[in-house]
Amino acid sequence: MPKRTHRGKTAVVGVGETTYYKRGQSPDAEFKLTLIAIIEACKDAGIDPKDIDGFSSYSNDRNEPTRLAAALGTKELRFASMQWGGGGGGASGAVANATAAIMAGMADVVVVFRSLAQGQFQRFGQGAQMNKISGQMAYTMPYGLMSPAQMFAMRCIRFMHDYDVKQETFRNIAMASYQHAQNNPRAVMNGRPLTEQKYDDSRWIVEPFHLYDCCQENDGAAALILVSAEKAKEFKSPVHILSAASGSEHRAGAPVHNNPTYATSSFTSVAPHLYEVAGITAKDVDVIQSYENFTGGVVMSLVEHGFCEPEEVNEALKLENLLAPSGKIPLNTSGGNLAECYMHGLGLNIEAVRQVRGESSNQVKDVNISMVTSGPMVSPVSSCIFGSEDTL
Amino acid sequence: MSHYLPEGLPAPAPSRDGLDAPYWEGTLSEQLIIQKCNSCKTWLWGPEWICHQCLSFDIGWEQTSSEGIIYSWERIWHPVHPAFKEENLPFIVVLVELPQADNVRMVGNLLGDPKQEIVIGSKVKAVFEKHEDAKNPYALVQWELDQ
Ligand SMILES: [Zn+2]
């Protein structure tokens, strides 16, 4: 039996985004934002939106393919896929699902999308308000543990304890995002630079997270169009998918913080699969977009994807190493979730594509391999690797 | 005893599918009663219908020791629920391992000074914080340093 692989079998041929807004600031309804992003991606690709025949999203996106297909005049809907799991853990997983559908002949033109209007709907950062709670949450909420920051802080504290990770290392992750955002006109934090002093003086949300360790809450939408590698030849600047993987560690979802590998971002099992398909190692990666729900999750993601050993993070993740164009591990070059926009991480996939095309506002030189890690510490998590024509 | 956190947070209730009633009954009589597989004797937490080790559905409930070890912690400064007023902040959440129950972990608050230094590995013991005035009385398992 020939080796099964999806390496280089699909490509991104178009990307689209709405304007990115602070939470509650979007003048448009969430569904309209979705339509705008998809139409922008089609314009970028040069295809008719009516030719989309597959939709792939994650995290219970509210904008159902059935309604989208009706609104867009889709000729025929052939694939409608939702990656299970919350947070942004499905961003690269949705790319993986689109790839699988295209390879399997289940659809030809698949849009991966995510949209959020937290103004219209419940905020992520707010605790749910109810008189009574039962089930798993009954073991956490009455103790005041209710927001994502609070859910993940204890994993990061344990990681810091195990490997003597310094707060400054978390700060470097935040600084890199903010520094990159200053060159990115789309970034919500463009014009609002972060200094070490400002970080240190910022209030604690929950130790070990200062305000600037936490992602924003935003409104907007993002979309990528995927087709087969063969079909991609008809397009002006295809960016190839060298690998996309999702999953999580043994019993990552064990109830009430009982997952055996606690001080991880859940990528220890996913990363080896990712690299095996791509046929590369971390050394080959030219630029990385690593999902920042919270900076500590980025540090763990980088470790688990082999960029450094956990004992080395304080040295390896110094700020100068994280900055485009010449750092060793240019990180979150759009400003990422912290400083560009929190579009549940799909903006990171778009930035990764841009880096291969040479169109980033913080362009790294001669990018051939561009990686994304999505949604650390949730389950399932996912990552993907994009490559230039030369990598095929 | 007084309550560590302010009134107005969601009150825990046994799940309607009946999975975890023995735990909540136990806390009211100041006993830490958690799941243990009747087949392979593995301690299990949080509550589930099946043993993840041997896949037996024959899960029992047993009292375990109230001795624990701090596995991780966090200090919460920013409230995400209106029940918290300035005087209630910060507060500490701890993740506690139970060494006598296969190191299963429980979440609770660490009693005492909310600004105290917290050391991973410290010994703690369970304290039952009763909410007897609640519509449906319950007790929360809290932790205090075991000197
Ligand atoms: Zn068993």
JSON list of N, CA and C in Angstrom, two decimals, chain A residues 299-355:
[
{"chain": "A", "resi": 299, "resn": "VAL", "atom": "N", "xyz": [4.49, 29.78, 24.58]},
{"chain": "A", "resi": 299, "resn": "VAL", "atom": "CA", "xyz": [5.79, 29.22, 25.00]},
{"chain": "A", "resi": 299, "resn": "VAL", "atom": "C", "xyz": [5.73, 27.69, 24.95]},
{"chain": "A", "resi": 300, "resn": "MET", "atom": "N", "xyz": [4.67, 27.13, 25.48]},
{"chain": "A", "resi": 300, "resn": "MET", "atom": "CA", "xyz": [4.52, 25.66, 25.47]},
{"chain": "A", "resi": 300, "resn": "MET", "atom": "C", "xyz": [4.38, 25.14, 24.05]},
{"chain": "A", "resi": 301, "resn": "SER", "atom": "N", "xyz": [3.62, 25.84, 23.21]},
{"chain": "A", "resi": 301, "resn": "SER", "atom": "CA", "xyz": [3.44, 25.40, 21.81]},
{"chain": "A", "resi": 301, "resn": "SER", "atom": "C", "xyz": [4.78, 25.35, 21.10]},
{"chain": "A", "resi": 302, "resn": "LEU", "atom": "N", "xyz": [5.61, 26.36, 21.32]},
{"chain": "A", "resi": 302, "resn": "LEU", "atom": "CA", "xyz": [6.91, 26.40, 20.63]},
{"chain": "A", "resi": 302, "resn": "LEU", "atom": "C", "xyz": [7.79, 25.25, 21.11]},
{"chain": "A", "resi": 303, "resn": "VAL", "atom": "N", "xyz": [7.75, 24.99, 22.40]},
{"chain": "A", "resi": 303, "resn": "VAL", "atom": "CA", "xyz": [8.52, 23.86, 22.94]},
{"chain": "A", "resi": 303, "resn": "VAL", "atom": "C", "xyz": [8.03, 22.55, 22.31]},
{"chain": "A", "resi": 304, "resn": "GLU", "atom": "N", "xyz": [6.73, 22.35, 22.32]},
{"chain": "A", "resi": 304, "resn": "GLU", "atom": "CA", "xyz": [6.19, 21.07, 21.86]},
{"chain": "A", "resi": 304, "resn": "GLU", "atom": "C", "xyz": [6.35, 20.88, 20.36]},
{"chain": "A", "resi": 305, "resn": "HIS", "atom": "N", "xyz": [6.51, 21.99, 19.63]},
{"chain": "A", "resi": 305, "resn": "HIS", "atom": "CA", "xyz": [6.80, 21.88, 18.20]},
{"chain": "A", "resi": 305, "resn": "HIS", "atom": "C", "xyz": [8.30, 21.88, 17.93]},
{"chain": "A", "resi": 306, "resn": "GLY", "atom": "N", "xyz": [9.09, 21.73, 18.98]},
{"chain": "A", "resi": 306, "resn": "GLY", "atom": "CA", "xyz": [10.51, 21.47, 18.79]},
{"chain": "A", "resi": 306, "resn": "GLY", "atom": "C", "xyz": [11.39, 22.67, 18.52]},
{"chain": "A", "resi": 307, "resn": "PHE", "atom": "N", "xyz": [10.90, 23.88, 18.80]},
{"chain": "A", "resi": 307, "resn": "PHE", "atom": "CA", "xyz": [11.74, 25.05, 18.55]},
{"chain": "A", "resi": 307, "resn": "PHE", "atom": "C", "xyz": [12.81, 25.23, 19.62]},
{"chain": "A", "resi": 308, "resn": "CYS", "atom": "N", "xyz": [12.56, 24.71, 20.80]},
{"chain": "A", "resi": 308, "resn": "CYS", "atom": "CA", "xyz": [13.59, 24.70, 21.84]},
{"chain": "A", "resi": 308, "resn": "CYS", "atom": "C", "xyz": [13.16, 23.71, 22.91]},
{"chain": "A", "resi": 309, "resn": "GLU", "atom": "N", "xyz": [14.11, 23.38, 23.78]},
{"chain": "A", "resi": 309, "resn": "GLU", "atom": "CA", "xyz": [13.80, 22.52, 24.92]},
{"chain": "A", "resi": 309, "resn": "GLU", "atom": "C", "xyz": [13.13, 23.37, 26.00]},
{"chain": "A", "resi": 310, "resn": "PRO", "atom": "N", "xyz": [12.30, 22.75, 26.82]},
{"chain": "A", "resi": 310, "resn": "PRO", "atom": "CA", "xyz": [11.62, 23.55, 27.85]},
{"chain": "A", "resi": 310, "resn": "PRO", "atom": "C", "xyz": [12.58, 24.23, 28.81]},
{"chain": "A", "resi": 311, "resn": "GLU", "atom": "N", "xyz": [13.73, 23.60, 29.07]},
{"chain": "A", "resi": 311, "resn": "GLU", "atom": "CA", "xyz": [14.71, 24.19, 29.99]},
{"chain": "A", "resi": 311, "resn": "GLU", "atom": "C", "xyz": [15.38, 25.42, 29.38]},
{"chain": "A", "resi": 312, "resn": "GLU", "atom": "N", "xyz": [15.23, 25.59, 28.07]},
{"chain": "A", "resi": 312, "resn": "GLU", "atom": "CA", "xyz": [15.95, 26.66, 27.38]},
{"chain": "A", "resi": 312, "resn": "GLU", "atom": "C", "xyz": [15.09, 27.88, 27.03]},
{"chain": "A", "resi": 313, "resn": "VAL", "atom": "N", "xyz": [13.82, 27.86, 27.40]},
{"chain": "A", "resi": 313, "resn": "VAL", "atom": "CA", "xyz": [12.93, 28.89, 26.85]},
{"chain": "A", "resi": 313, "resn": "VAL", "atom": "C", "xyz": [13.35, 30.32, 27.20]},
{"chain": "A", "resi": 314, "resn": "ASN", "atom": "N", "xyz": [13.88, 30.51, 28.40]},
{"chain": "A", "resi": 314, "resn": "ASN", "atom": "CA", "xyz": [14.24, 31.89, 28.79]},
{"chain": "A", "resi": 314, "resn": "ASN", "atom": "C", "xyz": [15.31, 32.46, 27.86]},
{"chain": "A", "resi": 315, "resn": "GLU", "atom": "N", "xyz": [16.21, 31.61, 27.40]},
{"chain": "A", "resi": 315, "resn": "GLU", "atom": "CA", "xyz": [17.25, 32.03, 26.47]},
{"chain": "A", "resi": 315, "resn": "GLU", "atom": "C", "xyz": [16.74, 32.07, 25.03]},
{"chain": "A", "resi": 316, "resn": "ALA", "atom": "N", "xyz": [16.12, 30.98, 24.63]},
{"chain": "A", "resi": 316, "resn": "ALA", "atom": "CA", "xyz": [15.74, 30.81, 23.22]},
{"chain": "A", "resi": 316, "resn": "ALA", "atom": "C", "xyz": [14.67, 31.82, 22.78]},
{"chain": "A", "resi": 317, "resn": "LEU", "atom": "N", "xyz": [13.80, 32.20, 23.72]},
{"chain": "A", "resi": 317, "resn": "LEU", "atom": "CA", "xyz": [12.69, 33.08, 23.35]},
{"chain": "A", "resi": 317, "resn": "LEU", "atom": "C", "xyz": [12.94, 34.53, 23.78]},
{"chain": "A", "resi": 318, "resn": "LYS", "atom": "N", "xyz": [14.17, 34.95, 23.66]},
{"chain": "A", "resi": 318, "resn": "LYS", "atom": "CA", "xyz": [14.47, 36.37, 23.88]},
{"chain": "A", "resi": 318, "resn": "LYS", "atom": "C", "xyz": [13.81, 37.16, 22.76]},
{"chain": "A", "resi": 319, "resn": "LEU", "atom": "N", "xyz": [13.46, 38.41, 23.06]},
{"chain": "A", "resi": 319, "resn": "LEU", "atom": "CA", "xyz": [12.67, 39.19, 22.10]},
{"chain": "A", "resi": 319, "resn": "LEU", "atom": "C", "xyz": [13.33, 39.28, 20.73]},
{"chain": "A", "resi": 320, "resn": "GLU", "atom": "N", "xyz": [14.62, 39.51, 20.70]},
{"chain": "A", "resi": 320, "resn": "GLU", "atom": "CA", "xyz": [15.26, 39.70, 19.38]},
{"chain": "A", "resi": 320, "resn": "GLU", "atom": "C", "xyz": [15.13, 38.43, 18.52]},
{"chain": "A", "resi": 321, "resn": "ASN", "atom": "N", "xyz": [15.01, 37.29, 19.16]},
{"chain": "A", "resi": 321, "resn": "ASN", "atom": "CA", "xyz": [14.88, 36.05, 18.40]},
{"chain": "A", "resi": 321, "resn": "ASN", "atom": "C", "xyz": [13.49, 35.89, 17.77]},
{"chain": "A", "resi": 322, "resn": "LEU", "atom": "N", "xyz": [12.53, 36.68, 18.27]},
{"chain": "A", "resi": 322, "resn": "LEU", "atom": "CA", "xyz": [11.14, 36.49, 17.85]},
{"chain": "A", "resi": 322, "resn": "LEU", "atom": "C", "xyz": [10.69, 37.51, 16.80]},
{"chain": "A", "resi": 323, "resn": "LEU", "atom": "N", "xyz": [11.57, 38.45, 16.48]},
{"chain": "A", "resi": 323, "resn": "LEU", "atom": "CA", "xyz": [11.15, 39.55, 15.62]},
{"chain": "A", "resi": 323, "resn": "LEU", "atom": "C", "xyz": [11.52, 39.34, 14.15]},
{"chain": "A", "resi": 324, "resn": "ALA", "atom": "N", "xyz": [10.58, 39.69, 13.27]},
{"chain": "A", "resi": 324, "resn": "ALA", "atom": "CA", "xyz": [10.86, 39.74, 11.84]},
{"chain": "A", "resi": 324, "resn": "ALA", "atom": "C", "xyz": [11.69, 41.00, 11.61]},
{"chain": "A", "resi": 325, "resn": "PRO", "atom": "N", "xyz": [12.52, 41.06, 10.59]},
{"chain": "A", "resi": 325, "resn": "PRO", "atom": "CA", "xyz": [12.70, 40.02, 9.58]},
{"chain": "A", "resi": 325, "resn": "PRO", "atom": "C", "xyz": [13.79, 39.00, 9.92]},
{"chain": "A", "resi": 326, "resn": "SER", "atom": "N", "xyz": [14.62, 39.30, 10.95]},
{"chain": "A", "resi": 326, "resn": "SER", "atom": "CA", "xyz": [15.85, 38.51, 11.03]},
{"chain": "A", "resi": 326, "resn": "SER", "atom": "C", "xyz": [15.96, 37.65, 12.28]},
{"chain": "A", "resi": 327, "resn": "GLY", "atom": "N", "xyz": [14.95, 37.64, 13.16]},
{"chain": "A", "resi": 327, "resn": "GLY", "atom": "CA", "xyz": [15.03, 36.78, 14.34]},
{"chain": "A", "resi": 327, "resn": "GLY", "atom": "C", "xyz": [15.12, 35.31, 13.96]},
{"chain": "A", "resi": 328, "resn": "LYS", "atom": "N", "xyz": [15.59, 34.51, 14.93]},
{"chain": "A", "resi": 328, "resn": "LYS", "atom": "CA", "xyz": [15.73, 33.07, 14.64]},
{"chain": "A", "resi": 328, "resn": "LYS", "atom": "C", "xyz": [14.37, 32.39, 14.47]},
{"chain": "A", "resi": 329, "resn": "ILE", "atom": "N", "xyz": [13.39, 32.85, 15.27]},
{"chain": "A", "resi": 329, "resn": "ILE", "atom": "CA", "xyz": [12.04, 32.27, 15.19]},
{"chain": "A", "resi": 329, "resn": "ILE", "atom": "C", "xyz": [11.05, 33.43, 15.06]},
{"chain": "A", "resi": 330, "resn": "PRO", "atom": "N", "xyz": [10.96, 34.06, 13.89]},
{"chain": "A", "resi": 330, "resn": "PRO", "atom": "CA", "xyz": [10.01, 35.19, 13.78]},
{"chain": "A", "resi": 330, "resn": "PRO", "atom": "C", "xyz": [8.60, 34.72, 14.11]},
{"chain": "A", "resi": 331, "resn": "LEU", "atom": "N", "xyz": [7.99, 35.41, 15.06]},
{"chain": "A", "resi": 331, "resn": "LEU", "atom": "CA", "xyz": [6.76, 34.92, 15.69]},
{"chain": "A", "resi": 331, "resn": "LEU", "atom": "C", "xyz": [5.63, 35.94, 15.57]},
{"chain": "A", "resi": 332, "resn": "ASN", "atom": "N", "xyz": [4.48, 35.45, 15.16]},
{"chain": "A", "resi": 332, "resn": "ASN", "atom": "CA", "xyz": [3.26, 36.28, 15.15]},
{"chain": "A", "resi": 332, "resn": "ASN", "atom": "C", "xyz": [3.49, 37.63, 14.46]},
{"chain": "A", "resi": 333, "resn": "THR", "atom": "N", "xyz": [3.82, 37.52, 13.20]},
{"chain": "A", "resi": 333, "resn": "THR", "atom": "CA", "xyz": [4.29, 38.68, 12.45]},
{"chain": "A", "resi": 333, "resn": "THR", "atom": "C", "xyz": [3.19, 39.65, 12.04]},
{"chain": "A", "resi": 334, "resn": "SER", "atom": "N", "xyz": [1.93, 39.29, 12.25]},
{"chain": "A", "resi": 334, "resn": "SER", "atom": "CA", "xyz": [0.84, 40.24, 11.98]},
{"chain": "A", "resi": 334, "resn": "SER", "atom": "C", "xyz": [0.48, 41.02, 13.24]},
{"chain": "A", "resi": 335, "resn": "GLY", "atom": "N", "xyz": [0.99, 40.54, 14.37]},
{"chain": "A", "resi": 335, "resn": "GLY", "atom": "CA", "xyz": [0.52, 41.06, 15.66]},
{"chain": "A", "resi": 335, "resn": "GLY", "atom": "C", "xyz": [-0.34, 40.03, 16.37]},
{"chain": "A", "resi": 336, "resn": "GLY", "atom": "N", "xyz": [-0.76, 39.04, 15.60]},
{"chain": "A", "resi": 336, "resn": "GLY", "atom": "CA", "xyz": [-1.44, 37.88, 16.19]},
{"chain": "A", "resi": 336, "resn": "GLY", "atom": "C", "xyz": [-2.73, 38.21, 16.93]},
{"chain": "A", "resi": 337, "resn": "ASN", "atom": "N", "xyz": [-3.11, 37.29, 17.79]},
{"chain": "A", "resi": 337, "resn": "ASN", "atom": "CA", "xyz": [-4.35, 37.45, 18.55]},
{"chain": "A", "resi": 337, "resn": "ASN", "atom": "C", "xyz": [-4.25, 38.55, 19.60]},
{"chain": "A", "resi": 338, "resn": "LEU", "atom": "N", "xyz": [-3.01, 38.83, 20.01]},
{"chain": "A", "resi": 338, "resn": "LEU", "atom": "CA", "xyz": [-2.84, 39.84, 21.06]},
{"chain": "A", "resi": 338, "resn": "LEU", "atom": "C", "xyz": [-3.01, 41.24, 20.49]},
{"chain": "A", "resi": 339, "resn": "ALA", "atom": "N", "xyz": [-2.50, 41.46, 19.28]},
{"chain": "A", "resi": 339, "resn": "ALA", "atom": "CA", "xyz": [-2.38, 42.84, 18.83]},
{"chain": "A", "resi": 339, "resn": "ALA", "atom": "C", "xyz": [-2.93, 43.10, 17.42]},
{"chain": "A", "resi": 340, "resn": "GLU", "atom": "N", "xyz": [-3.11, 42.04, 16.60]},
{"chain": "A", "resi": 340, "resn": "GLU", "atom": "CA", "xyz": [-3.80, 42.29, 15.33]},
{"chain": "A", "resi": 340, "resn": "GLU", "atom": "C", "xyz": [-5.29, 42.14, 15.59]},
{"chain": "A", "resi": 341, "resn": "CYS", "atom": "N", "xyz": [-5.72, 40.92, 15.77]},
{"chain": "A", "resi": 341, "resn": "CYS", "atom": "CA", "xyz": [-7.14, 40.68, 16.02]},
{"chain": "A", "resi": 341, "resn": "CYS", "atom": "C", "xyz": [-7.31, 39.26, 16.51]},
{"chain": "A", "resi": 342, "resn": "TYR", "atom": "N", "xyz": [-8.25, 39.07, 17.40]},
{"chain": "A", "resi": 342, "resn": "TYR", "atom": "CA", "xyz": [-8.58, 37.73, 17.86]},
{"chain": "A", "resi": 342, "resn": "TYR", "atom": "C", "xyz": [-9.74, 37.20, 17.03]},
{"chain": "A", "resi": 343, "resn": "MET", "atom": "N", "xyz": [-9.38, 36.60, 15.87]},
{"chain": "A", "resi": 343, "resn": "MET", "atom": "CA", "xyz": [-10.43, 36.00, 15.05]},
{"chain": "A", "resi": 343, "resn": "MET", "atom": "C", "xyz": [-10.39, 34.49, 15.26]},
{"chain": "A", "resi": 344, "resn": "HIS", "atom": "N", "xyz": [-10.32, 34.14, 16.53]},
{"chain": "A", "resi": 344, "resn": "HIS", "atom": "CA", "xyz": [-10.18, 32.75, 16.93]},
{"chain": "A", "resi": 344, "resn": "HIS", "atom": "C", "xyz": [-9.01, 32.08, 16.19]},
{"chain": "A", "resi": 345, "resn": "GLY", "atom": "N", "xyz": [-8.01, 32.91, 15.88]},
{"chain": "A", "resi": 345, "resn": "GLY", "atom": "CA", "xyz": [-6.77, 32.38, 15.33]},
{"chain": "A", "resi": 345, "resn": "GLY", "atom": "C", "xyz": [-6.74, 32.19, 13.84]},
{"chain": "A", "resi": 346, "resn": "LEU", "atom": "N", "xyz": [-7.85, 32.38, 13.13]},
{"chain": "A", "resi": 346, "resn": "LEU", "atom": "CA", "xyz": [-7.78, 32.13, 11.69]},
{"chain": "A", "resi": 346, "resn": "LEU", "atom": "C", "xyz": [-6.96, 33.21, 10.98]},
{"chain": "A", "resi": 347, "resn": "GLY", "atom": "N", "xyz": [-6.89, 34.38, 11.59]},
{"chain": "A", "resi": 347, "resn": "GLY", "atom": "CA", "xyz": [-6.01, 35.43, 11.07]},
{"chain": "A", "resi": 347, "resn": "GLY", "atom": "C", "xyz": [-4.56, 34.97, 11.02]},
{"chain": "A", "resi": 348, "resn": "LEU", "atom": "N", "xyz": [-4.18, 34.07, 11.91]},
{"chain": "A", "resi": 348, "resn": "LEU", "atom": "CA", "xyz": [-2.81, 33.56, 11.93]},
{"chain": "A", "resi": 348, "resn": "LEU", "atom": "C", "xyz": [-2.56, 32.71, 10.68]},
{"chain": "A", "resi": 349, "resn": "ASN", "atom": "N", "xyz": [-3.54, 31.93, 10.27]},
{"chain": "A", "resi": 349, "resn": "ASN", "atom": "CA", "xyz": [-3.38, 31.11, 9.06]},
{"chain": "A", "resi": 349, "resn": "ASN", "atom": "C", "xyz": [-3.24, 32.02, 7.84]},
{"chain": "A", "resi": 350, "resn": "ILE", "atom": "N", "xyz": [-4.00, 33.10, 7.84]},
{"chain": "A", "resi": 350, "resn": "ILE", "atom": "CA", "xyz": [-3.91, 34.04, 6.72]},
{"chain": "A", "resi": 350, "resn": "ILE", "atom": "C", "xyz": [-2.53, 34.69, 6.70]},
{"chain": "A", "resi": 351, "resn": "GLU", "atom": "N", "xyz": [-2.03, 35.08, 7.86]},
{"chain": "A", "resi": 351, "resn": "GLU", "atom": "CA", "xyz": [-0.70, 35.68, 7.93]},
{"chain": "A", "resi": 351, "resn": "GLU", "atom": "C", "xyz": [0.36, 34.68, 7.46]},
{"chain": "A", "resi": 352, "resn": "ALA", "atom": "N", "xyz": [0.20, 33.43, 7.81]},
{"chain": "A", "resi": 352, "resn": "ALA", "atom": "CA", "xyz": [1.16, 32.41, 7.38]},
{"chain": "A", "resi": 352, "resn": "ALA", "atom": "C", "xyz": [1.18, 32.30, 5.86]},
{"chain": "A", "resi": 353, "resn": "VAL", "atom": "N", "xyz": [0.00, 32.39, 5.25]},
{"chain": "A", "resi": 353, "resn": "VAL", "atom": "CA", "xyz": [-0.09, 32.36, 3.78]},
{"chain": "A", "resi": 353, "resn": "VAL", "atom": "C", "xyz": [0.60, 33.60, 3.19]},
{"chain": "A", "resi": 354, "resn": "ARG", "atom": "N", "xyz": [0.31, 34.73, 3.81]},
{"chain": "A", "resi": 354, "resn": "ARG", "atom": "CA", "xyz": [0.92, 35.98, 3.34]},
{"chain": "A", "resi": 354, "resn": "ARG", "atom": "C", "xyz": [2.45, 35.91, 3.37]},
{"chain": "A", "resi": 355, "resn": "GLN", "atom": "N", "xyz": [3.00, 35.31, 4.39]},
{"chain": "A", "resi": 355, "resn": "GLN", "atom": "CA", "xyz": [4.46, 35.20, 4.49]},
{"chain": "A", "resi": 355, "resn": "GLN", "atom": "C", "xyz": [5.03, 34.41, 3.32]}
]
